Amino acid sequence: MPVSERQLAAFADTHAWRVPFDTSPRHLAGPGDGRHVTHGLAAAGWTRTSDPLSPEIVLTSPDHRHSLQFDPQSATAARWRLRAEPTDTEPGWYAEFGELVPAEVLGAVTDALVTPSVAEPPDPLDAADAAGWLIDARGAASSPDAACRVERRPERNAAVSWHVEAHEPGHGSRGPRLWHAWFDAQTPTRLVDAFVTALADPAPLQRGMFDRTAHGAVQETSPLSPQHVADAHTER
């Protein structure tokens, strides 16, 4: 299901009158435009398999093994759910993401999923460490403002799951939770690494003046124009 010219034009029209602001840190930047995720998967051949008249969106990979669900009416804190069905040689796995996870960060995960890789995946905490996040004795990473935390949690058979939470700044991990992400123990490490690398990247994300962001996010007028934002999306 390639992205049509009409869909790209609709994206450009949405952003045409939004003055972009460079917004940081990324964990406080808000969700942004979910089409950063869905258009990328559509360009990779994923198709919508859900009711086209339903607010719920389910995209399925060409081999029908992977699926991404977006459920704006979810009864839980998870709005995005990424799944892989088991095969004869590989286990199934599951990851979920809260409503305010930046679309660009989730898009890094789906980009990694559709891009074959044979390289040995790095430790996801290496990217956080390189970006100046604090790594504690338990092997968890905290952002410089202490509002976001990445934890590696031991599971059975020496496996680990990954849990990420962002909170309102100023309260550490005790503040109101903004969003979460969870990767079960079978999720490929390279996908977790893609998420943490994009999340810890100090480069700002572009948001419109009235886009939803967290209290404490720093916004400065971006040197990028609305056309730059639309062109970057099309090229992606």
Short mmCIF file of C-alpha atoms in Angstrom, two decimals:
data_model
loop_
_atom_site.label_atom_id
_atom_site.label_comp_id
_atom_site.label_asym_id
_atom_site.label_seq_id
_atom_site.Cartn_x
_atom_site.Cartn_y
_atom_site.Cartn_z
CA MET A 1 0.00 0.00 0.00
CA PRO A 2 2.24 2.84 -1.19
CA VAL A 3 1.57 6.30 0.19
CA SER A 4 -0.50 8.18 -2.37
CA GLU A 5 0.05 11.72 -3.60
CA ARG A 6 -3.26 12.63 -1.98
CA GLN A 7 -2.06 11.36 1.41
CA LEU A 8 1.23 13.22 1.13
CA ALA A 9 -0.64 16.37 0.10
CA ALA A 10 -2.91 16.01 3.14
CA PHE A 11 0.15 15.79 5.39
CA ALA A 12 1.67 18.87 3.76
CA ASP A 13 -1.62 20.75 4.10
CA THR A 14 -1.80 19.94 7.81
CA HIS A 15 1.64 21.42 8.40
CA ALA A 16 1.48 24.27 5.88
CA TRP A 17 0.20 26.81 8.41
CA ARG A 18 2.03 25.49 11.47
CA VAL A 19 5.12 27.47 12.36
CA PRO A 20 7.52 24.74 13.51
CA PHE A 21 9.19 25.03 16.89
CA ASP A 22 12.29 23.06 17.84
CA THR A 23 11.10 21.12 20.88
CA SER A 24 13.23 19.31 23.42
CA PRO A 25 13.93 17.09 25.24
CA ARG A 26 12.30 14.46 23.10
CA HIS A 27 10.54 12.66 25.95
CA LEU A 28 8.55 15.86 26.61
CA ALA A 29 7.88 16.76 22.97
CA GLY A 30 4.45 15.14 22.78
CA PRO A 31 3.11 12.72 20.17
CA GLY A 32 3.51 14.78 17.02
CA ASP A 33 1.97 13.43 13.81
CA GLY A 34 1.29 9.68 13.84
CA ARG A 35 1.59 9.58 10.06
CA HIS A 36 5.33 9.61 10.63
CA VAL A 37 4.77 5.97 11.65
CA THR A 38 1.90 4.85 9.44
CA HIS A 39 3.18 6.39 6.19
CA GLY A 40 6.57 4.77 6.73
CA LEU A 41 5.01 1.33 7.08
CA ALA A 42 2.70 1.89 4.11
CA ALA A 43 5.71 2.78 1.99
CA ALA A 44 7.26 -0.53 3.09
CA GLY A 45 4.26 -2.46 1.79
CA TRP A 46 2.16 -2.78 4.95
CA THR A 47 -1.60 -2.67 4.39
CA ARG A 48 -4.54 -1.61 6.50
CA THR A 49 -6.46 -4.70 7.63
CA SER A 50 -8.88 -2.98 10.00
CA ASP A 51 -12.32 -1.51 9.27
CA PRO A 52 -11.63 1.67 7.24
CA LEU A 53 -14.55 3.39 9.00
CA SER A 54 -13.23 2.60 12.49
CA PRO A 55 -10.97 4.98 14.43
CA GLU A 56 -8.80 1.96 15.17
CA ILE A 57 -6.01 1.35 12.65
CA VAL A 58 -4.32 -2.01 12.14
CA LEU A 59 -1.49 -2.26 9.62
CA THR A 60 -0.14 -5.68 8.66
CA SER A 61 3.18 -6.58 7.05
CA PRO A 62 3.32 -8.23 3.60
CA ASP A 63 4.17 -11.62 5.16
CA HIS A 64 1.32 -11.21 7.70
CA ARG A 65 3.71 -11.88 10.57
CA HIS A 66 3.89 -8.35 11.99
CA SER A 67 1.12 -5.93 12.84
CA LEU A 68 0.83 -2.45 14.30
CA GLN A 69 -2.38 -1.39 16.03
CA PHE A 70 -3.32 2.17 16.91
CA ASP A 71 -6.34 2.33 19.19
CA PRO A 72 -7.32 5.87 20.26
CA GLN A 73 -10.18 4.40 22.33
CA SER A 74 -8.02 1.90 24.22
CA ALA A 75 -9.18 1.08 27.74
CA THR A 76 -5.53 0.90 28.83
CA ALA A 77 -2.60 3.31 28.68
CA ALA A 78 -1.33 1.61 25.52
CA ARG A 79 -2.33 3.40 22.30
CA TRP A 80 0.11 1.66 19.95
CA ARG A 81 0.72 -2.10 19.96
CA LEU A 82 3.37 -3.79 17.83
CA ARG A 83 3.22 -7.58 17.49
CA ALA A 84 5.06 -10.42 15.79
CA GLU A 85 3.54 -13.87 15.39
CA PRO A 86 5.80 -16.86 16.13
CA THR A 87 7.29 -18.91 13.30
CA ASP A 88 8.97 -22.31 13.21
CA THR A 89 12.32 -20.66 13.93
CA GLU A 90 11.51 -17.39 15.72
CA PRO A 91 9.40 -16.56 18.77
CA GLY A 92 6.54 -14.12 18.75
CA TRP A 93 6.94 -10.85 20.60
CA TYR A 94 4.98 -7.79 21.71
CA ALA A 95 5.68 -4.12 22.42
CA GLU A 96 3.34 -1.31 23.44
CA PHE A 97 3.55 2.47 23.61
CA GLY A 98 1.55 5.16 25.38
CA GLU A 99 -0.37 8.00 23.82
CA LEU A 100 2.30 10.69 24.21
CA VAL A 101 5.27 8.72 22.85
CA PRO A 102 6.78 10.91 20.10
CA ALA A 103 5.87 9.54 16.68
CA GLU A 104 9.44 10.06 15.49
CA VAL A 105 10.74 7.78 18.26
CA LEU A 106 8.17 5.08 17.53
CA GLY A 107 8.94 5.54 13.84
CA ALA A 108 12.58 4.67 14.53
CA VAL A 109 11.36 1.28 15.82
CA THR A 110 9.17 0.55 12.82
CA ASP A 111 11.91 1.74 10.44
CA ALA A 112 14.31 -0.71 12.08
CA LEU A 113 11.72 -3.47 11.82
CA VAL A 114 11.32 -3.11 8.06
CA THR A 115 15.06 -2.68 7.45
CA PRO A 116 16.97 -6.00 7.41
CA SER A 117 19.99 -6.10 9.69
CA VAL A 118 22.62 -8.78 10.22
CA ALA A 119 24.82 -6.75 12.57
CA GLU A 120 25.06 -7.72 16.22
CA PRO A 121 22.71 -5.35 18.08
CA PRO A 122 24.38 -3.05 20.62
CA ASP A 123 23.29 -2.70 24.22
CA PRO A 124 20.42 -0.17 24.13
CA LEU A 125 21.87 1.59 27.17
CA ASP A 126 25.00 2.48 25.19
CA ALA A 127 23.03 5.06 23.21
CA ALA A 128 21.63 6.61 26.39
CA ASP A 129 25.09 6.71 27.95
CA ALA A 130 26.55 8.37 24.85
CA ALA A 131 23.82 11.03 25.01
CA GLY A 132 24.72 11.94 28.59
CA TRP A 133 22.05 9.98 30.42
CA LEU A 134 22.94 8.68 33.87
CA ILE A 135 23.39 4.89 34.12
CA ASP A 136 22.91 3.64 37.68
CA ALA A 137 24.28 0.56 39.40
CA ARG A 138 21.19 -1.47 38.48
CA GLY A 139 21.68 -0.82 34.79
CA ALA A 140 18.89 1.73 34.34
CA ALA A 141 19.29 4.98 32.42
CA SER A 142 17.83 8.34 33.50
CA SER A 143 17.60 11.44 31.34
CA PRO A 144 19.54 14.54 32.48
CA ASP A 145 16.31 16.08 33.81
CA ALA A 146 15.44 12.79 35.60
CA ALA A 147 12.00 12.82 33.95
CA CYS A 148 12.56 9.75 31.75
CA ARG A 149 13.91 6.35 32.72
CA VAL A 150 14.87 3.25 30.72
CA GLU A 151 14.99 0.00 32.71
CA ARG A 152 16.19 -3.46 31.80
CA ARG A 153 14.15 -5.96 33.82
CA PRO A 154 15.25 -9.59 34.29
CA GLU A 155 12.80 -12.26 33.19
CA ARG A 156 12.95 -16.05 33.19
CA ASN A 157 15.73 -17.97 31.43
CA ALA A 158 18.15 -15.03 31.57
CA ALA A 159 15.93 -12.98 29.25
CA VAL A 160 15.20 -9.30 29.84
CA SER A 161 12.28 -7.03 29.07
CA TRP A 162 12.59 -3.27 28.69
CA HIS A 163 10.39 -0.66 30.36
CA VAL A 164 10.49 3.08 29.63
CA GLU A 165 8.57 5.79 31.46
CA ALA A 166 8.43 9.56 31.13
CA HIS A 167 7.08 11.72 33.96
CA GLU A 168 6.31 15.37 34.47
CA PRO A 169 9.67 17.03 35.15
CA GLY A 170 10.58 18.25 38.59
CA HIS A 171 9.46 15.16 40.49
CA GLY A 172 11.85 12.48 39.27
CA SER A 173 10.18 9.11 38.86
CA ARG A 174 7.43 10.11 41.33
CA GLY A 175 5.81 12.71 39.10
CA PRO A 176 2.63 12.11 37.08
CA ARG A 177 3.36 9.67 34.29
CA LEU A 178 3.22 11.09 30.78
CA TRP A 179 3.75 7.92 28.77
CA HIS A 180 5.29 4.48 28.86
CA ALA A 181 6.81 1.96 26.48
CA TRP A 182 7.29 -1.74 27.11
CA PHE A 183 9.15 -4.37 25.09
CA ASP A 184 8.68 -7.99 26.13
CA ALA A 185 11.63 -10.33 26.57
CA GLN A 186 11.34 -11.71 23.02
CA THR A 187 11.42 -8.34 21.25
CA PRO A 188 14.55 -8.08 19.07
CA THR A 189 17.20 -6.02 20.85
CA ARG A 190 17.84 -3.94 17.73
CA LEU A 191 14.29 -2.55 17.98
CA VAL A 192 14.81 -1.56 21.61
CA ASP A 193 18.11 0.04 20.63
CA ALA A 194 16.39 1.99 17.83
CA PHE A 195 13.84 3.33 20.34
CA VAL A 196 16.40 4.35 22.97
CA THR A 197 18.74 5.87 20.38
CA ALA A 198 15.96 8.05 18.95
CA LEU A 199 14.63 8.93 22.40
CA ALA A 200 18.00 10.01 23.81
CA ASP A 201 19.02 11.95 20.68
CA PRO A 202 19.53 15.56 21.81
CA ALA A 203 18.38 16.94 18.45
CA PRO A 204 15.00 18.69 18.84
CA LEU A 205 11.76 17.53 17.27
CA GLN A 206 9.56 19.93 15.32
CA ARG A 207 6.16 20.77 16.80
CA GLY A 208 3.54 23.36 15.92
CA MET A 209 2.67 26.19 18.28
CA PHE A 210 -0.50 24.50 19.49
CA ASP A 211 0.67 20.89 19.35
CA ARG A 212 0.35 18.94 22.55
CA THR A 213 3.61 18.88 24.52
CA ALA A 214 4.47 18.22 28.14
CA HIS A 215 4.94 20.96 30.69
CA GLY A 216 8.64 21.67 30.83
CA ALA A 217 9.36 21.13 27.15
CA VAL A 218 11.65 23.82 25.74
CA GLN A 219 10.50 25.36 22.46
CA GLU A 220 12.41 27.72 20.21
CA THR A 221 11.47 28.98 16.77
CA SER A 222 12.87 26.49 14.29
CA PRO A 223 15.04 27.50 11.32
CA LEU A 224 12.99 24.98 9.35
CA SER A 225 9.95 26.14 7.41
CA PRO A 226 6.66 24.22 7.16
CA GLN A 227 7.73 23.23 3.64
CA HIS A 228 10.95 21.77 5.01
CA VAL A 229 8.91 19.63 7.43
CA ALA A 230 6.65 18.37 4.63
CA ASP A 231 9.58 17.71 2.28
CA ALA A 232 11.48 15.76 4.94
CA HIS A 233 8.41 13.59 5.49
CA THR A 234 8.02 12.92 1.77
CA GLU A 235 11.69 12.02 1.36
CA ARG A 236 11.48 9.64 4.29
#
